Amino acid sequence: MTVTEPATEPLIRIGEVARGAGVSVRAVRYYEQQGLLTAERSPSGQRLYRQDAVTMVRFFQQMYAAGLTSQRIAELLPCWDAGHTDADQRAMLRAERDRIQAKVDDLQAALDRLDEVIGITDTHP
Amino acid sequence: MTVTEPATEPLIRIGEVARGAGVSVRAVRYYEQQGLLTAERSPSGQRLYRQDAVTMVRFFQQMYAAGLTSQRIAELLPCWDAGHTDADQRAMLRAERDRIQAKVDDLQAALDRLDEVIGITDTHP
DNA sequence: CTTGCCCCTGACGTCAACGTCAGGTTTTAG
DNA sequence: CTAAAACCTGACGTTGACGTCAGGGGCAAG
């Protein structure tokens, strides 16, 4: 039993990450280019990711869907894995949160408008 | 009393529409180009809009914010002012409605994730 | 008359998250 | 060994709702 070695988890390649997270290989490379994801390299130059890269990519997608830019996501990553933030980071997080909340409200209003139109048209069959 | 004339409302120019709706003049021209808005023309070629153009533009903004394209908005305009729809239109309306609802859910999930991060970081001051 | 403001028509620029193609290397299955 | 599948690095293309610039017209106030 070698206690010094923490049971090396098998690294995965970019294709597996992409399939696992439901995105394209191109997208995963793009995330690296944006500083969101780092990968080791095999001797031949292929990217090797840890298992949790899939989770990370899913998280990126969720943030993108919420309207965050790559830069914002990069800014909040330290909070994610450091477990603490400074004042600026907290301010940023709250600002984004408020922006998303406002967007939710806007969408809900738009939804009501559409329902209104549907409702009007449904009353005249 | 001339019953034949419906009390001609004063037409407004593009700048007033833009200011009234809080968008740029360029945007209003774009909406016309996309077939969302029609305008009369003065003898000198200037666009003349009815008062309710402001309301229309606000509606466009709301739909854009909800992720609809110009084409989709153009498609649902007949429903808006005709007061009835055919099967295809109703299907489209429902599809967009569902898409927006899904987006709301996604945003809410993203919001929860951010709150999670904020919560974690707040517990370590 | 001219100054200033608003309007017009093109037409090119922007931004972000990728898509896609070219041309070449590596890994894997049989 | 060989062919297919997967990976690599550039680098240009896409999409949508506008921004912005160029060049020019019209019209009321002073």
CSV table of N, CA, C and O (backbone and C1' of nucleotides) in Angstrom, one decimal, chain A residues 24 26 30-31 44 64 69-70, chain C residues 16-20 26-28:
chain,number,residue,atom,x,y,z
A,24,SER,N,-19.6,20.4,-28.0
A,24,SER,CA,-18.7,20.0,-29.0
A,24,SER,C,-17.3,20.0,-28.5
A,24,SER,O,-17.0,20.7,-27.5
A,26,ARG,N,-14.9,21.4,-30.1
A,26,ARG,CA,-14.5,22.7,-30.3
A,26,ARG,C,-14.8,23.6,-29.1
A,26,ARG,O,-14.0,24.5,-28.7
A,30,TYR,N,-12.3,25.8,-26.8
A,30,TYR,CA,-12.6,27.3,-26.6
A,30,TYR,C,-12.5,27.6,-25.1
A,30,TYR,O,-12.0,28.7,-24.7
A,31,TYR,N,-13.1,26.8,-24.3
A,31,TYR,CA,-13.1,27.1,-22.8
A,31,TYR,C,-11.7,27.2,-22.3
A,31,TYR,O,-11.3,28.0,-21.5
A,44,SER,N,2.3,13.2,-26.6
A,44,SER,CA,2.1,13.5,-28.0
A,44,SER,C,1.3,14.9,-28.2
A,44,SER,O,1.0,15.3,-29.3
A,64,TYR,N,-23.3,30.3,-19.1
A,64,TYR,CA,-23.5,30.9,-20.4
A,64,TYR,C,-25.0,31.1,-20.7
A,64,TYR,O,-25.4,32.1,-21.2
A,69,THR,N,-20.6,36.1,-19.5
A,69,THR,CA,-19.6,36.0,-20.5
A,69,THR,C,-18.4,35.1,-20.0
A,69,THR,O,-18.4,34.8,-18.8
A,70,SER,N,-17.6,34.7,-20.9
A,70,SER,CA,-16.4,33.8,-20.5
A,70,SER,C,-15.6,34.5,-19.4
A,70,SER,O,-15.2,33.9,-18.4
C,16,DA,P,-17.4,40.4,-26.4
C,16,DA,O5',-18.3,39.2,-25.9
C,16,DA,C5',-19.6,39.1,-26.4
C,16,DA,C4',-20.0,37.6,-26.5
C,16,DA,C3',-19.0,36.6,-26.1
C,16,DA,O3',-19.7,35.6,-25.4
C,16,DA,C1',-19.5,36.2,-28.4
C,17,DA,P,-19.0,34.5,-24.5
C,17,DA,O5',-19.3,33.2,-25.3
C,17,DA,C5',-20.7,32.8,-25.6
C,17,DA,C4',-20.8,31.8,-26.7
C,17,DA,C3',-19.9,30.6,-26.5
C,17,DA,O3',-20.6,29.4,-26.9
C,17,DA,C1',-19.5,31.5,-28.6
C,18,DC,P,-20.2,28.0,-26.3
C,18,DC,O5',-18.8,27.7,-27.0
C,18,DC,C5',-18.7,26.8,-28.1
C,18,DC,C4',-19.3,27.4,-29.4
C,18,DC,C3',-19.1,26.4,-30.6
C,18,DC,O3',-20.3,25.8,-31.0
C,18,DC,C1',-18.7,28.7,-31.1
C,19,DG,P,-20.2,24.5,-31.9
C,19,DG,O5',-20.1,25.1,-33.4
C,19,DG,C5',-21.2,25.7,-34.0
C,19,DG,C4',-21.1,25.8,-35.5
C,19,DG,C3',-20.7,24.5,-36.2
C,19,DG,O3',-21.3,24.5,-37.5
C,19,DG,C1',-18.9,26.1,-36.5
C,20,DT,P,-21.1,23.2,-38.4
C,20,DT,O5',-19.8,23.5,-39.3
C,20,DT,C5',-19.7,24.8,-39.9
C,20,DT,C4',-18.4,24.9,-40.7
C,20,DT,C3',-17.9,23.5,-41.2
C,20,DT,O3',-17.5,23.7,-42.6
C,20,DT,C1',-16.2,24.6,-40.0
C,26,DT,P,2.9,12.2,-34.0
C,26,DT,O5',1.7,11.6,-33.1
C,26,DT,C5',0.6,12.4,-32.6
C,26,DT,C4',-0.5,11.5,-32.1
C,26,DT,C3',0.0,10.2,-31.5
C,26,DT,O3',-0.7,10.0,-30.3
C,26,DT,C1',-1.8,9.9,-33.1
C,27,DT,P,-0.2,8.8,-29.3
C,27,DT,O5',-1.6,7.9,-29.2
C,27,DT,C5',-2.8,8.6,-29.1
C,27,DT,C4',-4.0,7.7,-29.4
C,27,DT,C3',-3.9,6.3,-28.9
C,27,DT,O3',-5.1,6.0,-28.2
C,27,DT,C1',-4.4,6.3,-31.2
C,28,DT,P,-5.3,4.6,-27.3
C,28,DT,O5',-6.2,3.8,-28.3
C,28,DT,C5',-7.3,4.5,-28.9
C,28,DT,C4',-8.0,3.6,-29.9
C,28,DT,C3',-8.1,2.1,-29.5
C,28,DT,O3',-9.4,1.7,-29.9
C,28,DT,C1',-7.2,2.3,-31.7
